[in-house]
Amino acid sequence: MDSLNSLIDGFGTALTPMNLLWAAIGVLLGTAIGVLPGIGPAMAVALLLPVTYGLDPTGAFIMFAGIYYGAMFGGSTTSILLNTPGESAAVVAAIEGNPMAKAGRGAQALAAAAIGHFAGGMIGTILLVVLAPTVASLAIGIGAPDYFAIMVLAFIAVTSVLGASRIRGIASLLIGLTIGLVGLDQMTGQQRLTFGSLQLADGVDVVIVAVGLFAIGEALWVAAHLRRSTGKPIPVGRPWLGRTDLKRTWKPWLRGPVIGFPFGAIPAGGAEIPTFLSYVTEKRLSKHRDQFGKGAIEGVAGPEAAASASAAGTLVSMLTLGLPTTAVAAVMLAAFQQYGIQPGPLLFEREPELVWGLIASLFVGMVLLLALNLPLAPVWAKLLRIPRPYLYAGILFFAAVGAYAVGGESLDLVILLVIGLIGFGMRRYGLPVLPAVIGVILGPAAEQQLRRALQISDGSVTGLVNTPFSVTVYAIVVLIVAWPLIGRLIARRRGGRNAAEKSRTVSGG
């Protein structure tokens, strides 16, 4: 009841004319910046941090929250329309959203993403209000073996459901893990795969990898095939969701936040793992599995809802523990410190107006995001009317600008081209791109958690399975791996029974 009263007071703060203006500006800026490949919400908040020096803390953080959600949706827009993720959380949206766009259903994909963000953000923020203390206490108890188990689950799940075969999925994952090894060993400081270059000591940024594999690889693939077929504009399609679309998306919109919020709240969480797991879940539960990979709207709705809910989950650890779980949370933590405010257990007591105003503004920002972007879905989709040679030339330009903006080094452009060529080769030989991106994102973190768990157990492998949580996760992993074999055995037994019944029928006849 105290939380509800505090939230009502927060709405009194968030709904003032100036704070509403900051929320609207944040949503618009976040969406516009998120559309640019490579410039995600973390960079958007970091770039706009100096601009807020003259604002009061409440107004500044309300605008930051709008930028966060707006940039996540903007990243999904380019991911769906151009197969070019604006940030890592939007990678999954490209798998089903881009085939939908190519089939003339780009507006529907954008509408499903916008409503998914709205549903995920609303449910996630409600959970933030109700469950913040509980989730924070659970997050403290999760250790290195549990983190590693979660990441193994993500690896196995995504290689099991993508691509023409598991072997190709694993090959793609190994490519990503290899790229993730580039840089300094986090524990020993030894250089790995840097070829003596100091600029590679920090590793290859995941934004460059995602933009290279998706945007550059796609552009090269299209360019290679334009000689054979003329590049015609793709039809936009009708700008609303039909009854069939709504019937297929309402459950993923509700399931996504259940997956996304807890992962956003735990340290080393974020939106990447839950979006992958949401996609896997929707593929397993869907009645239209044959459409996955060809434009299944469930594969857009669920992951986008999970991504938005995870954004609310990140605020749990940051506000209650002062622990940033994502790059955006880290930038926002720096902003708190800039104003002389220290997030932690006492923040709700010392700065109640700021905290509850920020939480209330998340609800306001979600409504603004839906109100602004749902009508704009057909407008964004008209990007597909641009002839493909000009469209992909623009993609290459913005991809290069985004990659250069990451580190300001010319070497980043060379790496972008090399990874783009790898992406082209993966398309040529039928390797799915997503496992490679997952390998880059989660590979270094998985290695670090593995080594920590082994150090704690003095090198004993049993240290990886010494908690109930990790044992449960590994049981799920075994089930995923063994399920195809179990399915084949069941099918063979059924086939044997049917054959026996037929022979009996024939002999009896």
XYZ file of C-alpha atoms in Angstrom:
509
model
C 0.000 0.000 0.000
C 2.910 2.339 0.732
C 4.255 1.640 -2.763
C 0.882 2.511 -4.299
C 0.665 5.806 -2.397
C 4.245 6.645 -3.380
C 3.462 5.841 -7.019
C 0.456 8.167 -6.962
C 2.729 10.927 -5.635
C 5.162 10.031 -8.426
C 2.465 10.583 -11.048
C 1.911 14.016 -9.532
C 5.581 14.714 -10.281
C 5.732 13.055 -13.715
C 2.559 14.689 -15.064
C 3.715 18.261 -14.605
C 3.915 20.100 -17.977
C 7.728 20.369 -17.977
C 8.318 16.733 -17.033
C 5.807 15.621 -19.677
C 7.784 17.704 -22.183
C 11.073 16.052 -21.144
C 9.488 12.594 -21.444
C 8.190 13.390 -24.966
C 11.567 14.807 -26.029
C 13.309 11.718 -24.650
C 11.024 9.321 -26.526
C 11.432 11.242 -29.813
C 15.212 11.587 -29.479
C 15.598 7.967 -28.413
C 13.557 6.668 -31.358
C 15.389 8.898 -33.854
C 18.830 7.932 -32.525
C 17.872 4.260 -32.165
C 17.043 4.131 -35.874
C 20.707 4.835 -36.695
C 22.671 1.536 -36.826
C 25.264 1.258 -34.092
C 24.012 4.126 -31.928
C 22.022 2.372 -29.220
C 20.380 3.655 -26.031
C 23.591 3.594 -23.984
C 25.411 5.836 -26.455
C 22.325 8.060 -26.788
C 22.138 8.612 -23.020
C 25.909 9.150 -22.834
C 25.858 11.706 -25.674
C 22.974 13.616 -24.106
C 24.381 13.508 -20.574
C 26.130 16.925 -20.876
C 22.918 18.456 -22.251
C 21.115 17.796 -18.957
C 23.545 19.714 -16.760
C 21.085 22.615 -16.539
C 18.078 20.420 -15.694
C 16.882 19.379 -12.282
C 17.634 15.691 -11.502
C 14.004 14.573 -11.791
C 13.538 16.107 -15.258
C 16.901 14.729 -16.426
C 16.140 11.145 -15.409
C 12.633 11.290 -16.818
C 14.170 12.282 -20.159
C 16.784 9.514 -19.832
C 14.018 6.947 -19.306
C 12.256 8.191 -22.466
C 15.513 7.942 -24.417
C 16.059 4.394 -23.138
C 12.688 3.050 -24.281
C 12.620 5.140 -27.460
C 16.068 3.949 -28.529
C 15.103 0.319 -27.941
C 12.086 0.737 -30.244
C 14.164 2.680 -32.791
C 16.689 -0.158 -32.887
C 13.848 -2.571 -33.591
C 12.638 -0.383 -36.475
C 15.841 -0.688 -38.512
C 16.195 -4.312 -37.429
C 12.773 -5.135 -38.896
C 12.850 -2.964 -42.007
C 16.505 -3.099 -43.028
C 17.859 -6.177 -41.199
C 20.188 -3.762 -39.408
C 19.909 -3.880 -35.584
C 20.371 -0.483 -33.961
C 21.529 -2.208 -30.764
C 22.111 -5.736 -29.483
C 18.665 -6.137 -27.885
C 17.088 -5.647 -31.338
C 19.013 -8.485 -32.983
C 16.218 -11.045 -32.538
C 13.635 -8.720 -34.121
C 15.448 -9.078 -37.454
C 14.930 -12.849 -37.644
C 11.174 -12.702 -38.215
C 10.598 -8.967 -38.682
C 12.768 -8.586 -41.762
C 11.137 -11.485 -43.672
C 7.759 -9.910 -42.791
C 8.956 -6.591 -44.212
C 10.200 -8.259 -47.391
C 6.788 -9.905 -47.746
C 5.057 -6.494 -47.610
C 4.112 -6.740 -43.915
C 6.618 -4.271 -42.479
C 3.904 -2.063 -40.967
C 2.370 -5.051 -39.173
C 5.773 -6.074 -37.803
C 6.388 -2.534 -36.529
C 2.918 -2.410 -34.968
C 3.510 -5.764 -33.232
C 6.861 -4.428 -31.958
C 5.333 -1.138 -30.740
C 2.487 -2.858 -28.871
C 4.976 -5.432 -27.549
C 7.159 -2.637 -26.164
C 4.096 -1.028 -24.607
C 2.856 -4.271 -23.018
C 6.336 -5.296 -21.849
C 7.103 -1.859 -20.442
C 3.787 -1.598 -18.618
C 3.960 -5.096 -17.116
C 7.666 -4.687 -16.302
C 7.098 -1.362 -14.557
C 4.188 -2.805 -12.538
C 6.500 -5.649 -11.483
C 9.157 -3.055 -10.639
C 6.731 -1.349 -8.256
C 5.465 -4.584 -6.677
C 8.460 -6.917 -6.679
C 11.547 -4.689 -6.550
C 12.650 -5.665 -3.002
C 12.058 -9.388 -3.598
C 13.837 -9.542 -6.962
C 16.757 -7.547 -5.598
C 17.198 -9.964 -2.687
C 17.116 -12.933 -5.076
C 19.649 -11.299 -7.382
C 22.174 -11.018 -4.559
C 22.184 -14.806 -4.071
C 22.978 -15.714 -7.704
C 26.609 -16.769 -8.100
C 29.092 -17.566 -10.856
C 27.884 -21.194 -11.454
C 24.328 -19.909 -11.934
C 25.399 -17.233 -14.416
C 27.416 -19.745 -16.429
C 24.489 -22.194 -16.482
C 22.159 -19.467 -17.793
C 24.604 -18.607 -20.572
C 25.028 -22.277 -21.556
C 21.235 -22.467 -21.750
C 21.200 -19.450 -24.073
C 23.910 -21.015 -26.290
C 22.165 -24.386 -26.549
C 18.693 -22.936 -27.012
C 19.613 -20.617 -29.860
C 21.734 -23.177 -31.754
C 18.930 -25.728 -31.425
C 16.162 -23.677 -33.022
C 17.979 -21.679 -35.707
C 19.397 -22.671 -39.049
C 18.980 -25.698 -41.262
C 20.845 -27.934 -38.817
C 22.332 -27.916 -35.339
C 25.814 -28.372 -36.796
C 25.493 -25.084 -38.685
C 24.128 -23.394 -35.580
C 27.097 -24.614 -33.533
C 29.520 -23.542 -36.294
C 28.008 -20.053 -36.222
C 28.273 -19.962 -32.430
C 31.959 -20.954 -32.605
C 32.603 -18.080 -35.038
C 31.066 -15.689 -32.518
C 32.981 -17.169 -29.581
C 36.237 -16.814 -31.550
C 35.541 -13.133 -32.265
C 34.694 -12.714 -28.579
C 38.174 -13.999 -27.631
C 39.872 -11.033 -29.330
C 41.471 -8.699 -26.790
C 43.092 -8.991 -23.376
C 42.370 -11.911 -21.095
C 40.302 -10.364 -18.309
C 42.087 -12.333 -15.599
C 45.693 -12.634 -16.793
C 46.007 -9.600 -19.074
C 47.484 -11.732 -21.856
C 46.735 -10.668 -25.447
C 44.590 -13.035 -27.528
C 44.108 -12.850 -31.309
C 45.167 -9.190 -31.365
C 47.976 -9.762 -33.935
C 50.086 -7.274 -32.007
C 47.592 -4.412 -32.460
C 47.006 -2.281 -29.361
C 43.683 -1.104 -30.824
C 42.378 -4.685 -30.630
C 43.379 -5.039 -26.979
C 39.905 -3.956 -25.866
C 38.292 -6.543 -28.134
C 35.778 -6.080 -30.939
C 32.731 -4.091 -29.876
C 29.492 -6.047 -30.137
C 27.843 -3.167 -32.019
C 30.446 -3.468 -34.793
C 29.900 -7.231 -34.917
C 26.096 -6.941 -35.047
C 26.146 -4.178 -37.673
C 28.810 -6.009 -39.705
C 27.108 -9.411 -39.722
C 23.612 -8.044 -40.282
C 23.890 -4.757 -42.186
C 27.127 -5.166 -44.188
C 26.566 -8.890 -44.770
C 22.991 -8.260 -45.942
C 24.051 -5.369 -48.201
C 26.812 -7.468 -49.823
C 24.414 -10.399 -50.227
C 21.806 -8.177 -51.912
C 24.459 -6.561 -54.114
C 25.674 -9.995 -55.221
C 22.161 -10.899 -56.372
C 21.082 -7.579 -57.909
C 22.759 -8.559 -61.179
C 20.415 -11.497 -61.531
C 17.212 -9.725 -60.495
C 16.113 -6.127 -60.666
C 15.751 -4.412 -57.288
C 12.075 -3.483 -57.083
C 10.600 -1.525 -54.160
C 8.890 -3.707 -51.580
C 5.190 -2.993 -50.926
C 4.385 -1.512 -47.524
C 1.127 -3.328 -46.868
C -1.842 -2.223 -44.773
C -0.876 -0.355 -41.587
C -2.839 -2.292 -38.965
C -2.985 -5.680 -37.282
C -5.782 -7.958 -38.414
C -7.785 -10.292 -36.225
C -5.499 -13.230 -37.065
C -2.412 -11.192 -36.151
C -3.915 -10.157 -32.809
C -4.880 -13.751 -32.077
C -1.271 -14.849 -32.658
C 0.394 -11.991 -30.742
C -1.542 -11.385 -27.528
C -0.068 -14.393 -25.730
C 3.551 -13.582 -26.724
C 2.963 -10.009 -25.522
C 2.073 -11.405 -22.095
C 4.734 -14.153 -22.001
C 7.616 -11.874 -23.017
C 7.616 -9.732 -19.844
C 7.613 -12.834 -17.627
C 10.905 -13.863 -19.276
C 12.395 -10.388 -19.674
C 11.877 -8.772 -16.289
C 13.847 -11.234 -14.091
C 16.806 -11.259 -16.505
C 16.893 -7.474 -16.544
C 17.037 -7.398 -12.752
C 19.927 -9.836 -12.212
C 23.547 -8.692 -12.490
C 25.064 -9.392 -15.932
C 21.513 -9.642 -17.242
C 20.122 -7.213 -19.792
C 17.859 -7.672 -22.787
C 19.952 -10.029 -24.925
C 19.377 -13.374 -23.162
C 15.609 -12.923 -22.531
C 14.937 -11.891 -26.138
C 16.704 -15.039 -27.355
C 14.861 -17.217 -24.848
C 11.532 -15.551 -25.666
C 12.076 -16.317 -29.347
C 12.884 -19.939 -28.537
C 9.787 -20.174 -26.321
C 7.473 -18.740 -28.959
C 8.828 -21.122 -31.578
C 8.270 -24.088 -29.264
C 4.715 -23.049 -28.364
C 3.563 -21.742 -31.740
C 1.028 -23.564 -33.896
C 2.764 -22.033 -36.924
C 6.321 -23.381 -36.505
C 6.710 -23.765 -40.256
C 6.505 -19.965 -40.613
C 9.433 -19.281 -38.271
C 12.368 -17.986 -40.246
C 9.949 -16.835 -42.953
C 8.102 -14.092 -41.054
C 6.236 -15.373 -37.975
C 4.728 -12.399 -36.150
C 5.052 -14.202 -32.771
C 8.836 -14.026 -33.207
C 8.569 -10.220 -33.195
C 5.910 -9.735 -30.502
C 7.408 -11.915 -27.751
C 11.068 -10.815 -27.885
C 10.137 -7.131 -28.135
C 7.908 -7.404 -25.045
C 10.737 -9.235 -23.248
C 13.253 -6.519 -24.201
C 11.024 -3.734 -22.908
C 10.284 -5.567 -19.642
C 13.986 -6.229 -19.101
C 14.584 -2.471 -19.347
C 12.279 -2.031 -16.344
C 14.069 -4.913 -14.623
C 17.456 -3.186 -14.944
C 16.147 -0.348 -12.801
C 15.526 -2.767 -9.914
C 19.203 -3.539 -9.335
C 20.318 -0.007 -10.151
C 17.889 1.792 -7.829
C 17.867 -0.689 -4.927
C 21.481 -1.947 -5.020
C 23.326 0.696 -7.036
C 24.327 -2.171 -9.328
C 24.177 -1.495 -13.086
C 23.264 -4.618 -15.091
C 23.513 -3.037 -18.564
C 25.500 -0.329 -20.315
C 22.515 2.044 -20.104
C 22.219 1.448 -16.362
C 25.935 2.157 -16.000
C 25.546 5.500 -17.802
C 22.491 6.364 -15.682
C 24.468 5.450 -12.546
C 27.142 7.924 -13.645
C 24.387 10.504 -14.104
C 23.134 9.867 -10.566
C 26.642 10.400 -9.239
C 26.935 13.559 -11.333
C 24.024 14.977 -9.317
C 25.556 13.787 -6.043
C 22.974 11.009 -5.595
C 24.030 7.475 -4.649
C 21.584 4.693 -5.692
C 21.130 1.962 -3.103
C 18.793 0.691 -0.379
C 18.474 4.194 1.135
C 17.641 5.940 -2.158
C 13.891 5.371 -1.756
C 14.041 7.096 1.632
C 16.372 9.951 0.727
C 15.031 10.810 -2.754
C 11.419 9.554 -2.874
C 10.227 12.310 -5.233
C 12.972 11.522 -7.756
C 12.603 7.726 -7.612
C 8.823 7.543 -7.765
C 8.657 10.345 -10.318
C 11.077 8.334 -12.480
C 9.023 5.138 -12.069
C 5.760 6.969 -12.848
C 7.386 8.520 -15.917
C 8.019 5.003 -17.269
C 4.251 4.530 -17.524
C 3.916 7.935 -19.181
C 6.789 7.199 -21.556
C 5.216 3.914 -22.638
C 1.953 5.652 -23.538
C 3.844 8.371 -25.443
C 5.929 5.762 -27.260
C 2.825 3.876 -28.400
C 0.910 7.056 -29.299
C 3.817 8.429 -31.346
C 5.097 5.301 -33.057
C 1.951 3.289 -33.827
C 0.690 5.919 -36.293
C 4.233 6.287 -37.646
C 4.576 2.553 -38.458
C 3.414 2.996 -42.089
C 5.718 6.019 -42.446
C 8.744 4.044 -41.239
C 7.719 1.152 -43.476
C 7.858 3.429 -46.525
C 11.641 3.216 -46.225
C 11.155 -0.042 -48.102
C 9.830 1.858 -51.135
C 13.306 3.210 -51.770
C 14.967 1.233 -54.615
C 17.337 -1.305 -53.147
C 20.619 0.053 -54.620
C 19.993 3.437 -52.970
C 18.581 1.886 -49.803
C 21.566 -0.376 -49.188
C 24.011 2.380 -50.095
C 22.408 4.400 -47.298
C 22.611 1.414 -44.964
C 26.341 1.040 -45.682
C 26.868 4.752 -44.992
C 24.998 4.799 -41.671
C 26.531 1.459 -40.654
C 30.001 2.926 -41.245
C 29.108 6.080 -39.296
C 27.715 4.003 -36.423
C 30.784 1.749 -36.315
C 33.168 4.715 -36.406
C 31.199 6.443 -33.642
C 31.791 3.483 -31.307
C 35.513 4.094 -30.863
C 36.503 6.828 -33.287
C 39.166 4.590 -34.843
C 39.650 3.961 -38.555
C 40.529 0.348 -37.702
C 36.897 -0.115 -36.664
C 35.871 0.414 -40.291
C 38.319 -2.265 -41.448
C 36.986 -4.667 -38.796
C 33.426 -3.796 -39.879
C 34.232 -4.747 -43.487
C 35.964 -7.993 -42.460
C 33.029 -9.029 -40.283
C 30.664 -8.031 -43.094
C 32.516 -10.412 -45.412
C 32.166 -13.130 -42.757
C 28.423 -12.380 -42.650
C 28.260 -12.665 -46.442
C 30.032 -16.043 -46.292
C 27.666 -17.258 -43.574
C 24.667 -16.412 -45.762
C 26.334 -18.131 -48.707
C 26.744 -21.416 -46.808
C 23.489 -21.298 -44.825
C 24.889 -20.506 -41.378
C 22.460 -18.574 -39.136
C 23.815 -15.183 -38.058
C 22.227 -14.926 -34.616
C 24.320 -17.611 -32.808
C 27.470 -15.748 -33.863
C 26.189 -12.511 -32.337
C 25.223 -14.373 -29.163
C 28.715 -15.862 -28.995
C 30.264 -12.396 -29.145
C 27.881 -10.924 -26.564
C 27.872 -13.743 -24.036
C 31.151 -15.551 -24.786
C 33.514 -13.322 -22.725
C 31.054 -13.167 -19.825
C 30.537 -16.949 -19.915
C 34.307 -17.518 -19.863
C 34.715 -15.163 -16.907
C 31.937 -16.810 -14.901
C 33.289 -20.302 -15.729
C 36.747 -19.408 -14.475
C 35.349 -17.760 -11.352
C 33.267 -20.831 -10.546
C 36.310 -23.105 -11.024
C 38.500 -20.848 -8.882
C 35.950 -20.927 -6.067
C 35.874 -24.746 -6.198
C 39.707 -25.092 -6.508
C 39.404 -26.359 -10.066
C 36.759 -29.001 -9.342
C 34.155 -29.411 -12.076
C 31.545 -30.044 -9.375
C 31.753 -26.316 -8.652
C 29.650 -25.739 -11.754
C 26.705 -27.734 -10.392
C 26.815 -27.006 -6.675
C 23.630 -24.900 -6.486
C 19.976 -25.931 -6.973
C 19.531 -23.150 -9.537
C 22.416 -24.333 -11.762
C 21.274 -27.980 -11.510
C 17.778 -26.939 -12.633
C 19.143 -24.968 -15.583
C 21.394 -27.843 -16.698
C 18.401 -30.200 -16.491
C 16.602 -27.880 -18.923
C 19.693 -27.898 -21.174
C 19.761 -31.706 -21.215
C 16.050 -31.753 -22.047
C 16.547 -29.367 -24.983
C 19.455 -31.423 -26.333
C 17.736 -34.778 -25.861
C 14.255 -33.732 -26.983
C 14.814 -34.395 -30.735
C 16.143 -37.884 -29.901
C 13.187 -38.531 -27.604
C 10.837 -37.300 -30.337
C 12.404 -39.700 -32.858
C 12.098 -42.639 -30.477
C 8.431 -41.817 -29.828
C 7.806 -41.489 -33.573
C 9.503 -44.851 -34.249
C 7.467 -46.578 -31.565
C 4.280 -45.101 -32.967
C 5.331 -46.128 -36.452
C 6.072 -49.656 -35.220
C 2.699 -49.890 -33.504
C 0.877 -48.614 -36.591
C 2.730 -51.122 -38.777
C 1.877 -53.953 -36.362
C -1.798 -52.931 -36.323
C -1.891 -52.796 -40.115
C -0.326 -56.257 -40.403
C -2.868 -57.617 -37.928
C -5.689 -56.023 -39.870
C -4.399 -57.452 -43.132
C -3.864 -60.944 -41.676
C -7.259 -60.804 -39.993
C -8.887 -59.711 -43.231
